[in-house]
PDB file of C-alpha atoms in Angstrom:
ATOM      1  CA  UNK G   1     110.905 -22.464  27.585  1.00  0.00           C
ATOM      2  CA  UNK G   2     113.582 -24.274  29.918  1.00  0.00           C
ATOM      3  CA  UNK G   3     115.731 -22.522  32.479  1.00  0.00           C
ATOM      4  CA  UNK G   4     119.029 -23.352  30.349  1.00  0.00           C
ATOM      5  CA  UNK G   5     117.891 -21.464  27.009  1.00  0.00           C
ATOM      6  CA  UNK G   6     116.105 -18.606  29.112  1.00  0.00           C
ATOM      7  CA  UNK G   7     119.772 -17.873  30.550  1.00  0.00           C
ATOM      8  CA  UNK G   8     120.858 -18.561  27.185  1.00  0.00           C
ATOM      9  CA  UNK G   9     119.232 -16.311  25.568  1.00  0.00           C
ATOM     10  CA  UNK G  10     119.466 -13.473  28.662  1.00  0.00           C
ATOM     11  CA  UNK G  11     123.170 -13.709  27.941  1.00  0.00           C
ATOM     12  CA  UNK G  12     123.430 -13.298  24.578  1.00  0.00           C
ATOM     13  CA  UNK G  13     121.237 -10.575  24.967  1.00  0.00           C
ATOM     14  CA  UNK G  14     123.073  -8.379  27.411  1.00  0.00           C
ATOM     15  CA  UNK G  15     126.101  -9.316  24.926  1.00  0.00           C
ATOM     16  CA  UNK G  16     125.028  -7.572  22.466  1.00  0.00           C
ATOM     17  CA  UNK G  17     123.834  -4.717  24.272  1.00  0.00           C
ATOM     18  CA  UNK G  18     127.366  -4.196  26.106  1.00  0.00           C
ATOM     19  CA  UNK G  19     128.949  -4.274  22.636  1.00  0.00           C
ATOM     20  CA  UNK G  20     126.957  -2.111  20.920  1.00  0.00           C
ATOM     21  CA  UNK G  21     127.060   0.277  24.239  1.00  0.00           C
ATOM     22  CA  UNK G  22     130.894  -0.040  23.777  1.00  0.00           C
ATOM     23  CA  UNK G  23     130.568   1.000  20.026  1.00  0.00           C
ATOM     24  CA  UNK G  24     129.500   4.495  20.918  1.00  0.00           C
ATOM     25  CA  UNK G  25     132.043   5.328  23.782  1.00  0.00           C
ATOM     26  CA  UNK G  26     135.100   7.260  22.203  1.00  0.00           C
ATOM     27  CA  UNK G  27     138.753   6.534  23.359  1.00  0.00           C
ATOM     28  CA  UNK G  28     140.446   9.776  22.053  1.00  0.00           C
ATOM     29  CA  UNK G  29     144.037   9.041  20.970  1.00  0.00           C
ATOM     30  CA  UNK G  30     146.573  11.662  19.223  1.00  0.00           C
ATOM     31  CA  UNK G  31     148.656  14.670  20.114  1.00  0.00           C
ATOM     32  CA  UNK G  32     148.747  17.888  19.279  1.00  0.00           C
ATOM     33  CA  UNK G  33     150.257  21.268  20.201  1.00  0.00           C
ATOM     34  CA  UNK G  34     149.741  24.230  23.307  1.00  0.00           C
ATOM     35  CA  UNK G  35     151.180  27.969  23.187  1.00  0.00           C
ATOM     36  CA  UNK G  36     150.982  30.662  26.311  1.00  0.00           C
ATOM     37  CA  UNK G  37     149.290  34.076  25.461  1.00  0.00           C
ATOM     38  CA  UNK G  38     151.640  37.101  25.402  1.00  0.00           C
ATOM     39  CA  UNK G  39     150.734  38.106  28.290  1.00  0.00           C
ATOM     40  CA  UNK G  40     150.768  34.574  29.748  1.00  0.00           C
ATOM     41  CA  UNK G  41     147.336  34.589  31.472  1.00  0.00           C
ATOM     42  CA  UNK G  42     145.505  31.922  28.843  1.00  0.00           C
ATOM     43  CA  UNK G  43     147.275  28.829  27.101  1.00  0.00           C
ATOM     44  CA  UNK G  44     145.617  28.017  23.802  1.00  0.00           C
ATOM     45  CA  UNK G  45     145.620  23.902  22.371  1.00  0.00           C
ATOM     46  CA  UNK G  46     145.257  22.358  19.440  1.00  0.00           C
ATOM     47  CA  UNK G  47     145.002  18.744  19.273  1.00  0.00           C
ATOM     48  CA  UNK G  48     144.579  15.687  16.005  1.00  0.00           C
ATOM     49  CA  UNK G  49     142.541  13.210  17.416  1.00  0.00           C
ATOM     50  CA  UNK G  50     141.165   9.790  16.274  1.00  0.00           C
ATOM     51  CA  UNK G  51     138.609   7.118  18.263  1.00  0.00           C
ATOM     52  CA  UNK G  52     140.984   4.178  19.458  1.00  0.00           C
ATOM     53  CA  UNK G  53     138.121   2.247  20.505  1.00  0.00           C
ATOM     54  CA  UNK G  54     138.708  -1.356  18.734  1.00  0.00           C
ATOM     55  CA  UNK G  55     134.660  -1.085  19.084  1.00  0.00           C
ATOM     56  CA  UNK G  56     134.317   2.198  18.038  1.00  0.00           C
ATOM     57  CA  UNK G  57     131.930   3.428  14.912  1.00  0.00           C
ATOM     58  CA  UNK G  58     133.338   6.749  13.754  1.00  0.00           C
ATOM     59  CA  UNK G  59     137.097   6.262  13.451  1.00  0.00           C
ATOM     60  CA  UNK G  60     137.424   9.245  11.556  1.00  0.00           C
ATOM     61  CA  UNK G  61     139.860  11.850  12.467  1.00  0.00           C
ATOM     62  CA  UNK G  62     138.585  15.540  13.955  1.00  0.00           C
ATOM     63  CA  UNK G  63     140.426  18.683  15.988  1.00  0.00           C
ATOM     64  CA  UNK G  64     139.933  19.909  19.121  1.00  0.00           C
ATOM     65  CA  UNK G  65     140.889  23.527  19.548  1.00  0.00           C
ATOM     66  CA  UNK G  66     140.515  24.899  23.336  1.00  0.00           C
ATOM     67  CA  UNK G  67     141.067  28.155  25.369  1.00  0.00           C
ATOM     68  CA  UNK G  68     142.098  27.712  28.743  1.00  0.00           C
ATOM     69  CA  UNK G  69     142.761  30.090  31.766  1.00  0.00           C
ATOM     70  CA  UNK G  70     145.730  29.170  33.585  1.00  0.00           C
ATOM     71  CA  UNK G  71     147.172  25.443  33.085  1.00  0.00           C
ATOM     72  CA  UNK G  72     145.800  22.524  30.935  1.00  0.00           C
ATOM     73  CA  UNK G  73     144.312  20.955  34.095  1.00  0.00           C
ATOM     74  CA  UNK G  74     141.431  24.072  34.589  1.00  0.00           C
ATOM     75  CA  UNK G  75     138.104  23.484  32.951  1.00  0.00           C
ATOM     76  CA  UNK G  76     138.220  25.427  29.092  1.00  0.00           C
ATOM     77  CA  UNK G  77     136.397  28.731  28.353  1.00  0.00           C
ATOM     78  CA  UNK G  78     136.197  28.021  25.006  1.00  0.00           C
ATOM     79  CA  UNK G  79     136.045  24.500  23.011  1.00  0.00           C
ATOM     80  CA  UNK G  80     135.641  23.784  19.277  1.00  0.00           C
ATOM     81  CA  UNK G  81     135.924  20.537  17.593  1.00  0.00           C
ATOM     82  CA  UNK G  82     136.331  19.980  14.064  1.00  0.00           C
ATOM     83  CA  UNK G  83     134.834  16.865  12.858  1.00  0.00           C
ATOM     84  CA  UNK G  84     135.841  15.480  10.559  1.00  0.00           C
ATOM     85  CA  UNK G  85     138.809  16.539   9.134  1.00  0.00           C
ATOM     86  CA  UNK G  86     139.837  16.815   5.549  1.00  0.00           C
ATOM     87  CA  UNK G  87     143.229  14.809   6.450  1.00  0.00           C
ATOM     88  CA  UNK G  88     143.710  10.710   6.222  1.00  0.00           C
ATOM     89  CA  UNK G  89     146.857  10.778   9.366  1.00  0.00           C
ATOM     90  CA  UNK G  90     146.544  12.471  12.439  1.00  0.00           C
ATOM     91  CA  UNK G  91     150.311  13.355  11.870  1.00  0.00           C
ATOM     92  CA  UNK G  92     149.397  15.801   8.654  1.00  0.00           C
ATOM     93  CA  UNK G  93     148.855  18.434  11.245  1.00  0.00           C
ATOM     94  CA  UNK G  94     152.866  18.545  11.653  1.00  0.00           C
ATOM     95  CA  UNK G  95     153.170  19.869   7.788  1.00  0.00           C
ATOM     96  CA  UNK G  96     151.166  23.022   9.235  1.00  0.00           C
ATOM     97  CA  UNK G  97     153.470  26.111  10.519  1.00  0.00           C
ATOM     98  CA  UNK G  98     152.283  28.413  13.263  1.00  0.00           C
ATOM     99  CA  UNK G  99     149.110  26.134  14.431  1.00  0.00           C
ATOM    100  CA  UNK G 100     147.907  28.504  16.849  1.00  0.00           C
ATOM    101  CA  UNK G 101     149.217  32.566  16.709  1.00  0.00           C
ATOM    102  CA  UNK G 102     148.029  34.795  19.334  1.00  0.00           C
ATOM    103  CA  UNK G 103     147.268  38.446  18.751  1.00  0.00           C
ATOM    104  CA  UNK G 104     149.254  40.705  20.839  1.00  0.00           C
ATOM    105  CA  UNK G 105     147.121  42.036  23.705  1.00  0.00           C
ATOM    106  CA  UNK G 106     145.736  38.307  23.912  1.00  0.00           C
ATOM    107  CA  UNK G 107     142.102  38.958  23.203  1.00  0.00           C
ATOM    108  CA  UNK G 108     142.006  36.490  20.378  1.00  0.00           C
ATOM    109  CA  UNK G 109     143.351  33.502  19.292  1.00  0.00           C
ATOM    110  CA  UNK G 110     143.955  32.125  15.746  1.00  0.00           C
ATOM    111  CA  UNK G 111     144.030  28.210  14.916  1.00  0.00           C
ATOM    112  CA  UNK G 112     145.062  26.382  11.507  1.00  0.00           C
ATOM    113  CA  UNK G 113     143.953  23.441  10.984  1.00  0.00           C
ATOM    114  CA  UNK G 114     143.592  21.176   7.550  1.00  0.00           C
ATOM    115  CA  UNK G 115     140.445  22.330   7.456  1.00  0.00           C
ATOM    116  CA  UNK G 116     141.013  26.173   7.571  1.00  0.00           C
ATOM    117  CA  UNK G 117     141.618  28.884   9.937  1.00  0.00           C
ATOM    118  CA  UNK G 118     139.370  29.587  13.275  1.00  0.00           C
ATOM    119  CA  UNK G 119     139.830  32.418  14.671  1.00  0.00           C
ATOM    120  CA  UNK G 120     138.466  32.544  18.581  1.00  0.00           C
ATOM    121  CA  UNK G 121     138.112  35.651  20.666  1.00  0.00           C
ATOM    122  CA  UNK G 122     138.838  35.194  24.403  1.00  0.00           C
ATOM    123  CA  UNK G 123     135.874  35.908  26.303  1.00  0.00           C
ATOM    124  CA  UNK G 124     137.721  36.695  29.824  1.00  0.00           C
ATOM    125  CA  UNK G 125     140.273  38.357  28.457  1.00  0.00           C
ATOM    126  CA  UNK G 126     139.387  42.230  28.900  1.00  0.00           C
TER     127      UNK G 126
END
């Protein structure tokens, strides 16, 4: 084989291979919504997300629900995703009222979603 369709061939191959890598990273895109426990210790989030990866294989939309202590920036102590959900637009989740109700000594935490109600209990939170 010559030199020139060796290289060829090399490149094509590692083309491939980077796009089908890129196919499986996932570019979360969407919004959602965050409420303060009662007693203002936890913050509870809900978010509608989709894959905005123009390479991306599952463009299908799911939910992230976490439980936080403190501010959005510390690491969760609970996580759920939802995937995928029973909804076509990301923006259906704005037809739901109260997406996430706290009980009142903030040991748990309830989320609606299109696909149902979670309820979470905190696990830090006695």
């Amino acid at each position: 084989m010559k030199p020139r369709t060796a290289y060829l061939t090399l490149g094509i191959s590692v083309a491939i291979n980077v796009l089908l890598l890129l196919g499986h990273l996932d570019i979360p895109s969407g919004g959602g919504q965050y409420e303060m426990s009662p007693n203002g210790v936890f913050v509870a989030s809900v978010n509608s997300l989709r894959n905005s990866n123009p390479f991306g294989l599952d463009k299908r939309i799911y939910s992230e629900m976490t439980v936080r202590r403190g501010g959005s920036s510390s690491p969760p102590l609970v996580s759920i995703i939802v995937r995928p959900e029973r909804v076509t637009d990301e923006m259906e989740f704005r037809a739901i009222d109260d997406l996430i109700s706290w009980s009142d000594d903030s040991t748990s935490v309830v989320f609606q979603t299109p696909s149902g109600k979670f309820q979470i209990s905190v696990p830090e939170s006695k």
